[in-house]
XYZ file of C-alpha atoms in Angstrom:
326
model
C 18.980 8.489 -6.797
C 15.958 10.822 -7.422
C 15.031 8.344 -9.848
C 15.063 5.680 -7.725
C 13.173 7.395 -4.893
C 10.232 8.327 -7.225
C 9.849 4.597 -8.996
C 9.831 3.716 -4.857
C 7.032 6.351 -4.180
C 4.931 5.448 -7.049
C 4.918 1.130 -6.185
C 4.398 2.469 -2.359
C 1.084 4.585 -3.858
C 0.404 1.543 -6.084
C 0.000 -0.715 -3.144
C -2.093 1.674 -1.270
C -4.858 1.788 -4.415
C -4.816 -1.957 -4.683
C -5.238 -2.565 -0.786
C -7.854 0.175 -0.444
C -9.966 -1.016 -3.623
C -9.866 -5.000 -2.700
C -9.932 -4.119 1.422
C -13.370 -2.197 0.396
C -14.606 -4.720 -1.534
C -14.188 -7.190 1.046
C -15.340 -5.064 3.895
C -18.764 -4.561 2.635
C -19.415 -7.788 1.399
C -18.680 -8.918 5.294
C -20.331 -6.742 6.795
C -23.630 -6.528 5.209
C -23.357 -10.475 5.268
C -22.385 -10.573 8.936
C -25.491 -8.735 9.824
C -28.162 -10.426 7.530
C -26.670 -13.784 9.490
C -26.185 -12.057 12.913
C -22.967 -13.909 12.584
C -20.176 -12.248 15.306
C -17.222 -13.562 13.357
C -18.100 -12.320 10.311
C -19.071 -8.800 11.337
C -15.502 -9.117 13.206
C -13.727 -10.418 10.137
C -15.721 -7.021 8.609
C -14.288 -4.683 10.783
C -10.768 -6.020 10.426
C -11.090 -5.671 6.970
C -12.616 -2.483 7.428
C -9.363 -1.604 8.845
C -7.088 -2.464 6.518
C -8.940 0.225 3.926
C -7.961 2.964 6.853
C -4.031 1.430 6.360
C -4.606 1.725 2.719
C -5.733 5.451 2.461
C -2.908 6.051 5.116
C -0.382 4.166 3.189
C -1.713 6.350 -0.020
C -0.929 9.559 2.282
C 2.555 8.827 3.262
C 3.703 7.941 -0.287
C 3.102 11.794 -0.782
C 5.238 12.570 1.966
C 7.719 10.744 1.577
C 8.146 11.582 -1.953
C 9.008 15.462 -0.809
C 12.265 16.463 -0.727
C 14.822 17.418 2.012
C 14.051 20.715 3.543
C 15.323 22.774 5.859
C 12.671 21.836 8.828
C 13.878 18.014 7.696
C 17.750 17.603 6.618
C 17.063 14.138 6.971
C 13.888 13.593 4.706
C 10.556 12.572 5.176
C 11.585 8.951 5.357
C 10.396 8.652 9.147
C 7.012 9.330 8.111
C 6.559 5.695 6.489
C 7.942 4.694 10.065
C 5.134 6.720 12.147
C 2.919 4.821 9.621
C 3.944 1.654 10.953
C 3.800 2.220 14.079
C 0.035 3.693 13.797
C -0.450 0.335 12.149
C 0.307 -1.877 15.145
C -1.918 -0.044 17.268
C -5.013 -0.329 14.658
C -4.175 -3.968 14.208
C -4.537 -4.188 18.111
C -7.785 -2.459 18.248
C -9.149 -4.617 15.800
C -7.875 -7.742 17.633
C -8.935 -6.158 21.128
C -12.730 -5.073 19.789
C -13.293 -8.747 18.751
C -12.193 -10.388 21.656
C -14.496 -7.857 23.845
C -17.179 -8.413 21.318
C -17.132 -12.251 21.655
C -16.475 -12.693 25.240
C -19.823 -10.411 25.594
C -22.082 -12.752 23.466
C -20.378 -15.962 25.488
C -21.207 -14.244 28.577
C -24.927 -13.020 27.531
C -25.150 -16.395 25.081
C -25.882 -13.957 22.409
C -25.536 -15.923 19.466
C -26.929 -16.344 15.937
C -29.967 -18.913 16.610
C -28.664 -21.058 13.607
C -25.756 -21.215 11.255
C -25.996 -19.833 7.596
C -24.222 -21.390 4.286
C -24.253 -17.487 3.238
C -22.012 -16.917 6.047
C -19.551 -19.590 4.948
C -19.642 -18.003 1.912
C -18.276 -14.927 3.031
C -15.228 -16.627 4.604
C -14.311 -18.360 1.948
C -14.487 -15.467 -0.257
C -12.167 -13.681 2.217
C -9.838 -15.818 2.499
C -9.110 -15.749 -1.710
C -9.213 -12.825 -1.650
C -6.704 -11.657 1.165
C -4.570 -14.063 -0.164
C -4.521 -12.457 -3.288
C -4.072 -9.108 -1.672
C -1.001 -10.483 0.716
C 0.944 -11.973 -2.473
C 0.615 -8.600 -4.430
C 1.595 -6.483 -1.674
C 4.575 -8.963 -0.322
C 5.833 -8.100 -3.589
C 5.393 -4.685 -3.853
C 7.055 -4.510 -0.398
C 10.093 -5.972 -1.107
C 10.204 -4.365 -4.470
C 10.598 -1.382 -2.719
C 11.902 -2.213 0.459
C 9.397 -0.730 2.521
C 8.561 -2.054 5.787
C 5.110 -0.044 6.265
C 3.586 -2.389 2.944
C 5.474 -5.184 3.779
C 3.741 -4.798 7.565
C 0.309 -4.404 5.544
C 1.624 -7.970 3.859
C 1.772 -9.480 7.101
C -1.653 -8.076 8.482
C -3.401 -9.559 5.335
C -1.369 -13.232 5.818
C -2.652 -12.823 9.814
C -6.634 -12.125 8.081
C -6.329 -14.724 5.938
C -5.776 -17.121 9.635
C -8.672 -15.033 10.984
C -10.957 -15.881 8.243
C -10.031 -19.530 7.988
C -10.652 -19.569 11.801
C -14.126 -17.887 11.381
C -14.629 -20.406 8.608
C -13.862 -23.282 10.309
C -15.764 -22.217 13.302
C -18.960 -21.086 11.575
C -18.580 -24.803 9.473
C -18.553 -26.240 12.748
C -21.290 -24.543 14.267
C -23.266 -25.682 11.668
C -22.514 -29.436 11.619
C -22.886 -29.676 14.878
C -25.590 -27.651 15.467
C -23.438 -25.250 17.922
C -24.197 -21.456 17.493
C -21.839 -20.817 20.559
C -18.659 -21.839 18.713
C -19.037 -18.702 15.905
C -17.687 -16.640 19.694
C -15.160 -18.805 20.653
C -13.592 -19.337 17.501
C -13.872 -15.259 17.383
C -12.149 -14.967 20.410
C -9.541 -17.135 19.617
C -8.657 -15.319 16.400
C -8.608 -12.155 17.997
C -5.953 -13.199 20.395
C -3.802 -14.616 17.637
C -4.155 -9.988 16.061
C -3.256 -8.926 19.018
C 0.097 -10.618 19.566
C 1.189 -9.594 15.839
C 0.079 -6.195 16.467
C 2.400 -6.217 19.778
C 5.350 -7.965 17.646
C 4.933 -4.912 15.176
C 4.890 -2.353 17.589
C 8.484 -3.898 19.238
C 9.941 -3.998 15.932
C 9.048 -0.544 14.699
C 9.726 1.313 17.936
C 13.298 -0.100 17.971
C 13.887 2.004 15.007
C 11.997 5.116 16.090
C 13.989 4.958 18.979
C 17.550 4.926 16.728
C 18.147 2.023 17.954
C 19.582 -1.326 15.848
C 20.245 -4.314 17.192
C 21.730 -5.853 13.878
C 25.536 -6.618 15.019
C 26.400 -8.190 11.764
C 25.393 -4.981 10.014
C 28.460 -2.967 12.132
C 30.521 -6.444 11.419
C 30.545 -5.452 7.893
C 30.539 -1.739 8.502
C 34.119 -2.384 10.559
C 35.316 -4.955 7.601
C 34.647 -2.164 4.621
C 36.476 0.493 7.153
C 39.469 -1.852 7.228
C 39.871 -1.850 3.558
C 40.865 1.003 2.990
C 44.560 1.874 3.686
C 45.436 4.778 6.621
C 42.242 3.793 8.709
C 42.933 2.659 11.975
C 40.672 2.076 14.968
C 36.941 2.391 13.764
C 34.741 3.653 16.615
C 32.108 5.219 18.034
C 29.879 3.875 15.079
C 25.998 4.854 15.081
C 23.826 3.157 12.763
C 20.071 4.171 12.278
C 17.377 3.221 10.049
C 15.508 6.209 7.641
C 12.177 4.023 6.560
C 14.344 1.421 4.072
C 17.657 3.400 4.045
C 20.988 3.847 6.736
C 22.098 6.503 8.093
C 25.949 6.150 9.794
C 28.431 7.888 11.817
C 32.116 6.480 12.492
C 34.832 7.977 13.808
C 38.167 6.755 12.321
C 42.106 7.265 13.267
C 44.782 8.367 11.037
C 48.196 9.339 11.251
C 48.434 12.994 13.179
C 51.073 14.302 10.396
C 48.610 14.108 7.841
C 47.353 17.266 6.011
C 43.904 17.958 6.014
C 43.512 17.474 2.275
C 44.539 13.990 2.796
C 43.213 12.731 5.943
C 39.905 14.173 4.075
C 40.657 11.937 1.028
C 41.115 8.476 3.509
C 37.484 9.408 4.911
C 36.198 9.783 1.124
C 37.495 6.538 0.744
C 36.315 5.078 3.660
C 32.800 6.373 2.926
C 33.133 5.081 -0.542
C 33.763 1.362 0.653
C 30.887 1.512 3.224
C 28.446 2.241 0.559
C 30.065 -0.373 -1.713
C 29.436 -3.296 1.636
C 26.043 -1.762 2.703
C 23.518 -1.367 0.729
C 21.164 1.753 0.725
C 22.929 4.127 2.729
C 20.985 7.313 2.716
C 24.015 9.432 4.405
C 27.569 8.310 6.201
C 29.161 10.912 8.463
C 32.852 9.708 8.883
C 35.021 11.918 11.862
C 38.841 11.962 11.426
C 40.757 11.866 14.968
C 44.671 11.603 15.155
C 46.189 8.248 16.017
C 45.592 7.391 19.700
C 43.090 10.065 20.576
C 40.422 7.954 21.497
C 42.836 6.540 24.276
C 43.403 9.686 25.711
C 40.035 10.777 25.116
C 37.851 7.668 26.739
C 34.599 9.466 27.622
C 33.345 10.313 23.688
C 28.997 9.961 23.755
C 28.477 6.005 23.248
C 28.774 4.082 19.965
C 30.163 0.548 19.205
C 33.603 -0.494 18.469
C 34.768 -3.812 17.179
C 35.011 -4.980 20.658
C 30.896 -5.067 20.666
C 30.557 -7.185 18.078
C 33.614 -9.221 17.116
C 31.857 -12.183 18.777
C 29.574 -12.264 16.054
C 30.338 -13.912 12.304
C 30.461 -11.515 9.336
C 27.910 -11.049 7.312
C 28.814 -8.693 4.432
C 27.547 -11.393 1.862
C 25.000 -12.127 3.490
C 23.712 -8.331 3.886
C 23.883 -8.066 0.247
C 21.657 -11.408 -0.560
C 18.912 -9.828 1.849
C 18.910 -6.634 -0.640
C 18.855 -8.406 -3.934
């Protein structure tokens, strides 16, 4: 497992070097393009990109954080800290997406524009958009290679810059066939509306885990169906699942017969932790709590977690799950 976690640290670190290098690259040659052309949607294509290098060092600082080991100020890891990432993520996406848009609608409202249309500038968006494409392949991979949702985020940032400079392409191209310096703002504006919704989708999707929350039924449709496998169990319950970063962490309570002993009713929940790692898939801890049989009848007002009940309307997935994780 330490193994495991280190070869994952060291592809997470990999992607930051390769995001911050090319992001650089790109940034510059933008920028210092966008303002020998006085072109708006290039010097706003620059600061995205200059963006993504602040993602990239960040990225490079939480794979050293991560990599650290439980401690006794974190029983749980350091996982969460590729999660606060993310979230910091969404918000710089949306201030990139939200400076544009305030920077174009000011030049449509002054008619501040570039007073003609320059190949160079075309040049820089088409340069941008190979190379961002390049950029979102190699760290789509790296992502899923190691199942980590900050670089796979970073993946989708650099598929959503690769729109925004094929928007700022096509809008500069048409300024300049048609002679129509005041499209280089619209098209600006348009592209920054189109960062600011992905940032918002981000932001939804990572707060749902920082919150503990899951809204994955089939996921407890397979925990219940690996509990039911194993002989003694009866009534699964009360079941918490949360995400750590790319791993699960579970609780269940479980019912056995009351004339157990304690060795064996502890041997069923070894068992039944055993068969939920075998159904799910990087499970970082499982907490399973033996009750007798029928004590969560007389015992109705336990803190909430989901029984079968909450999600037997839903189809199992357990294959599924594991075709996701290949």
């Amino acid at each position: 497992m330490e193994q495991q976690n280190l070869n994952r640290t060291k592809i997470i670190a990999a992607a930051g070097w390769i995001a911050l290098i090319g992001n650089l690259t790109l940034a510059i040659l933008k920028l210092v393009i966008g303002m020998i052309t006085e072109s708006l949607a290039v010097i706003g294509d620059g600061i995205d990109s200059s963006t993504d290098v602040c993602i990239a060092l960040m990225t490079l600082i939480v794979s050293r954080v991560i990599s650290q080991p439980s401690d006794k100020g974190h029983p749980w890891g350091h996982g969460r800290a590729e999660t606060t990432a993310t979230m910091i993520l969404s918000f710089i996406i949306f201030f990139a997406g939200a400076q544009l848009a305030l920077k174009s609608v000011h030049a449509l409202i002054n008619y501040r524009t570039a007073k003609e249309t320059s190949s160079l500038a075309l040049a820089a968006s088409g340069i941008s958009i190979i190379g961002k494409f390049v950029l979102s392949i190699v760290q789509l991979q790296l992502g899923k290679k190691a199942h980590s949702p900050m670089i796979l985020a970073n993946a989708q940032n650099m598929k959503n810059d690769i729109i925004m400079s094929a928007g700022v392409l096509i809008g500069i191209g048409a300024a300049k066939v048609f002679k129509q310096p005041l499209l280089d703002p619209v098209i600006a504006i348009a592209v920054s509306l189109w960062i600011i919704k992905n940032a918002v989708s981000l932001f939804q999707q990572i707060n749902t885990e920082l919150m503990d929350g899951n809204t994955d039924n089939q996921l407890y449709k397979t925990l219940f169906e690996a509990i039911h496998a194993v002989p003694g169990v009866t009534n699964p319950h009360r079941a918490r699942i949360r995400k750590i970063a790319n791993r699960w962490d579970i609780d269940v309570d479980i019912e056995v017969d009351a004339d157990l002993t304690v060795h064996q009713a502890h041997e069923i929940a070894e068992r039944t932790a055993e068969s939920v790692k075998q159904a799910i898939p990087d499970v970082y801890d499982i907490m399973v709590h033996i009750e007798p049989a029928g004590h969560s009848i007389h015992h109705p007002q336990e803190q909430y977690g989901l029984s079968e009940a909450d999600v037997s309307p839903y189809p199992s997935s357990a294959q599924h799950l594991h075709e996701d994780h290949r």
